[in-house]
PDB file of C-alpha atoms in Angstrom:
ATOM      1  CA  MET A   1      66.827 111.669 158.516  1.00  0.00           C
ATOM      2  CA  SER A   2      67.583 110.027 155.341  1.00  0.00           C
ATOM      3  CA  GLU A   3      65.327 110.566 152.234  1.00  0.00           C
ATOM      4  CA  PRO A   4      64.060 106.968 151.850  1.00  0.00           C
ATOM      5  CA  ASP A   5      63.042 106.743 155.450  1.00  0.00           C
ATOM      6  CA  ALA A   6      59.157 106.877 154.875  1.00  0.00           C
ATOM      7  CA  ALA A   7      58.113 105.579 158.208  1.00  0.00           C
ATOM      8  CA  ALA A   8      60.196 108.087 160.298  1.00  0.00           C
ATOM      9  CA  GLN A   9      58.816 110.696 158.026  1.00  0.00           C
ATOM     10  CA  HIS A  10      55.279 109.660 158.515  1.00  0.00           C
ATOM     11  CA  ARG A  11      55.685 109.504 162.372  1.00  0.00           C
ATOM     12  CA  LEU A  12      57.484 112.888 162.271  1.00  0.00           C
ATOM     13  CA  ARG A  13      54.429 114.171 160.364  1.00  0.00           C
ATOM     14  CA  ILE A  14      52.260 112.873 163.077  1.00  0.00           C
ATOM     15  CA  HIS A  15      54.358 114.603 165.765  1.00  0.00           C
ATOM     16  CA  TYR A  16      54.280 117.896 163.907  1.00  0.00           C
ATOM     17  CA  LYS A  17      50.429 117.498 163.760  1.00  0.00           C
ATOM     18  CA  ARG A  18      50.248 117.036 167.634  1.00  0.00           C
ATOM     19  CA  LEU A  19      52.337 119.886 168.053  1.00  0.00           C
ATOM     20  CA  ARG A  20      50.418 122.191 165.869  1.00  0.00           C
ATOM     21  CA  TYR A  21      47.260 121.292 167.739  1.00  0.00           C
ATOM     22  CA  ALA A  22      48.937 121.883 171.118  1.00  0.00           C
ATOM     23  CA  VAL A  23      50.029 125.358 169.922  1.00  0.00           C
ATOM     24  CA  GLU A  24      46.713 126.126 168.446  1.00  0.00           C
ATOM     25  CA  THR A  25      45.173 125.304 171.846  1.00  0.00           C
ATOM     26  CA  PHE A  26      47.497 127.666 173.589  1.00  0.00           C
ATOM     27  CA  VAL A  27      47.242 130.635 170.904  1.00  0.00           C
ATOM     28  CA  PRO A  28      46.682 133.442 173.367  1.00  0.00           C
ATOM     29  CA  CYS A  29      50.055 132.617 175.003  1.00  0.00           C
ATOM     30  CA  TYR A  30      51.918 133.326 171.780  1.00  0.00           C
ATOM     31  CA  GLY A  31      50.528 136.641 170.856  1.00  0.00           C
ATOM     32  CA  ALA A  32      51.844 138.111 167.580  1.00  0.00           C
ATOM     33  CA  GLU A  33      54.514 135.305 167.473  1.00  0.00           C
ATOM     34  CA  PHE A  34      51.561 132.905 166.665  1.00  0.00           C
ATOM     35  CA  GLU A  35      51.020 133.464 163.061  1.00  0.00           C
ATOM     36  CA  GLY A  36      54.852 132.950 162.002  1.00  0.00           C
ATOM     37  CA  LEU A  37      55.122 129.614 164.398  1.00  0.00           C
ATOM     38  CA  HIS A  38      51.750 128.509 163.323  1.00  0.00           C
ATOM     39  CA  ALA A  39      52.740 128.680 159.581  1.00  0.00           C
ATOM     40  CA  THR A  40      56.155 127.077 160.176  1.00  0.00           C
ATOM     41  CA  LEU A  41      54.367 123.888 161.815  1.00  0.00           C
ATOM     42  CA  VAL A  42      51.787 123.814 159.061  1.00  0.00           C
ATOM     43  CA  ALA A  43      54.403 123.943 156.511  1.00  0.00           C
ATOM     44  CA  PHE A  44      56.388 120.944 158.199  1.00  0.00           C
ATOM     45  CA  GLN A  45      53.220 118.959 158.429  1.00  0.00           C
ATOM     46  CA  ASP A  46      51.988 119.713 154.814  1.00  0.00           C
ATOM     47  CA  THR A  47      55.277 118.796 153.546  1.00  0.00           C
ATOM     48  CA  LEU A  48      55.702 115.443 155.363  1.00  0.00           C
ATOM     49  CA  GLY A  49      52.120 114.715 154.344  1.00  0.00           C
ATOM     50  CA  THR A  50      53.138 115.187 150.739  1.00  0.00           C
ATOM     51  CA  LEU A  51      55.946 112.760 151.185  1.00  0.00           C
ATOM     52  CA  HIS A  52      53.586 110.433 152.979  1.00  0.00           C
ATOM     53  CA  ASP A  53      51.143 110.427 150.174  1.00  0.00           C
ATOM     54  CA  ILE A  54      53.816 109.945 147.593  1.00  0.00           C
ATOM     55  CA  HIS A  55      55.286 107.023 149.475  1.00  0.00           C
ATOM     56  CA  VAL A  56      51.906 105.370 149.614  1.00  0.00           C
ATOM     57  CA  PHE A  57      51.248 105.903 145.998  1.00  0.00           C
ATOM     58  CA  ARG A  58      54.508 104.421 145.247  1.00  0.00           C
ATOM     59  CA  GLU A  59      53.629 101.334 147.225  1.00  0.00           C
ATOM     60  CA  MET A  60      50.380 100.924 145.677  1.00  0.00           C
ATOM     61  CA  LEU A  61      52.083 100.638 142.167  1.00  0.00           C
ATOM     62  CA  ASP A  62      53.560  97.725 143.280  1.00  0.00           C
ATOM     63  CA  SER A  63      50.545  95.722 144.177  1.00  0.00           C
ATOM     64  CA  ARG A  64      49.579  92.795 142.106  1.00  0.00           C
ATOM     65  CA  GLU A  65      45.818  93.897 142.053  1.00  0.00           C
ATOM     66  CA  LEU A  66      46.724  97.141 140.556  1.00  0.00           C
ATOM     67  CA  LEU A  67      49.064  95.708 137.973  1.00  0.00           C
ATOM     68  CA  GLY A  68      46.161  93.444 136.947  1.00  0.00           C
ATOM     69  CA  GLN A  69      43.763  96.245 136.849  1.00  0.00           C
ATOM     70  CA  ALA A  70      46.314  98.424 134.873  1.00  0.00           C
ATOM     71  CA  ARG A  71      46.887  95.680 132.121  1.00  0.00           C
ATOM     72  CA  GLN A  72      43.000  95.334 131.768  1.00  0.00           C
ATOM     73  CA  GLY A  73      43.039  99.189 131.225  1.00  0.00           C
ATOM     74  CA  GLY A  74      45.823  99.159 128.838  1.00  0.00           C
ATOM     75  CA  VAL A  75      48.213 100.480 131.247  1.00  0.00           C
ATOM     76  CA  SER A  76      51.806  98.871 130.586  1.00  0.00           C
ATOM     77  CA  ARG A  77      54.259  98.094 133.346  1.00  0.00           C
ATOM     78  CA  ASN A  78      56.484 100.622 131.566  1.00  0.00           C
ATOM     79  CA  ASP A  79      53.880 103.101 132.155  1.00  0.00           C
ATOM     80  CA  LEU A  80      53.758 102.430 135.668  1.00  0.00           C
ATOM     81  CA  ARG A  81      57.475 102.734 135.958  1.00  0.00           C
ATOM     82  CA  GLU A  82      57.357 105.969 134.384  1.00  0.00           C
ATOM     83  CA  VAL A  83      54.727 107.103 136.849  1.00  0.00           C
ATOM     84  CA  ASP A  84      56.944 105.830 139.604  1.00  0.00           C
ATOM     85  CA  ALA A  85      59.925 107.742 138.284  1.00  0.00           C
ATOM     86  CA  LEU A  86      57.811 110.793 138.357  1.00  0.00           C
ATOM     87  CA  LEU A  87      56.723 110.421 141.845  1.00  0.00           C
ATOM     88  CA  GLY A  88      60.377 109.693 142.898  1.00  0.00           C
ATOM     89  CA  VAL A  89      61.179 112.952 141.467  1.00  0.00           C
ATOM     90  CA  ARG A  90      58.457 114.584 143.531  1.00  0.00           C
ATOM     91  CA  ALA A  91      59.574 112.724 146.561  1.00  0.00           C
ATOM     92  CA  HIS A  92      62.824 114.216 146.366  1.00  0.00           C
ATOM     93  CA  GLU A  93      61.638 117.662 145.849  1.00  0.00           C
ATOM     94  CA  ALA A  94      59.358 117.406 148.764  1.00  0.00           C
ATOM     95  CA  PHE A  95      62.273 116.157 150.841  1.00  0.00           C
ATOM     96  CA  ASP A  96      64.389 119.048 149.544  1.00  0.00           C
ATOM     97  CA  ARG A  97      61.502 121.239 150.890  1.00  0.00           C
ATOM     98  CA  PHE A  98      61.545 119.509 154.240  1.00  0.00           C
ATOM     99  CA  THR A  99      65.510 120.005 154.627  1.00  0.00           C
ATOM    100  CA  ALA A 100      65.204 123.567 153.720  1.00  0.00           C
ATOM    101  CA  LEU A 101      62.348 124.171 156.381  1.00  0.00           C
ATOM    102  CA  VAL A 102      64.663 122.308 158.791  1.00  0.00           C
ATOM    103  CA  ALA A 103      67.647 124.522 157.960  1.00  0.00           C
ATOM    104  CA  ARG A 104      65.533 127.692 158.299  1.00  0.00           C
ATOM    105  CA  ASN A 105      63.853 126.597 161.544  1.00  0.00           C
ATOM    106  CA  PRO A 106      66.458 124.626 163.515  1.00  0.00           C
ATOM    107  CA  ALA A 107      65.283 123.200 166.665  1.00  0.00           C
ATOM    108  CA  GLY A 108      67.415 125.678 168.903  1.00  0.00           C
ATOM    109  CA  HIS A 109      65.357 128.547 167.704  1.00  0.00           C
ATOM    110  CA  LEU A 110      62.074 126.770 167.163  1.00  0.00           C
ATOM    111  CA  LEU A 111      61.894 125.131 170.506  1.00  0.00           C
ATOM    112  CA  PRO A 112      62.347 128.104 172.802  1.00  0.00           C
ATOM    113  CA  ALA A 113      59.763 130.078 170.586  1.00  0.00           C
ATOM    114  CA  LEU A 114      57.302 127.156 171.137  1.00  0.00           C
ATOM    115  CA  VAL A 115      57.853 126.936 174.891  1.00  0.00           C
ATOM    116  CA  LEU A 116      58.977 130.128 176.458  1.00  0.00           C
ATOM    117  CA  PRO A 117      55.635 131.757 175.661  1.00  0.00           C
ATOM    118  CA  LEU A 118      53.930 129.293 177.821  1.00  0.00           C
ATOM    119  CA  MET A 119      56.227 129.814 180.779  1.00  0.00           C
ATOM    120  CA  PRO A 120      54.912 132.091 183.611  1.00  0.00           C
ATOM    121  CA  PRO A 121      56.417 135.469 183.926  1.00  0.00           C
ATOM    122  CA  GLU A 122      59.369 135.679 186.424  1.00  0.00           C
ATOM    123  CA  GLU A 123      58.653 137.342 189.642  1.00  0.00           C
ATOM    124  CA  PRO A 124      60.687 140.555 190.399  1.00  0.00           C
ATOM    125  CA  ARG A 125      63.106 140.383 193.024  1.00  0.00           C
TER     126      ARG A 125
END
């Protein structure tokens, strides 16, 4: 996923939210593993939520209504550009946190940890 793909990041945040809720529903199946898995899913959802909030706010900075109100309040276009630049830095930092989470929790490890506890135990042969 590329950093500027806000729509994909938002969709992924929604998927992580749903996954987190599903895991919370099946908490008895996870036992001691629940806390770590839950914290990981919350971290993904929160980081992607931060990214989404930043993207929404940056879009708001481009609205004509806001520009007019800003002018009336003594806020210049240059001031808004500075805010946008700071938000760009924050978005990059949040995306770096997201990629670090992905690196620490590759799908090949996370998916079995989420799915295997939900499977019935094997019958002895």
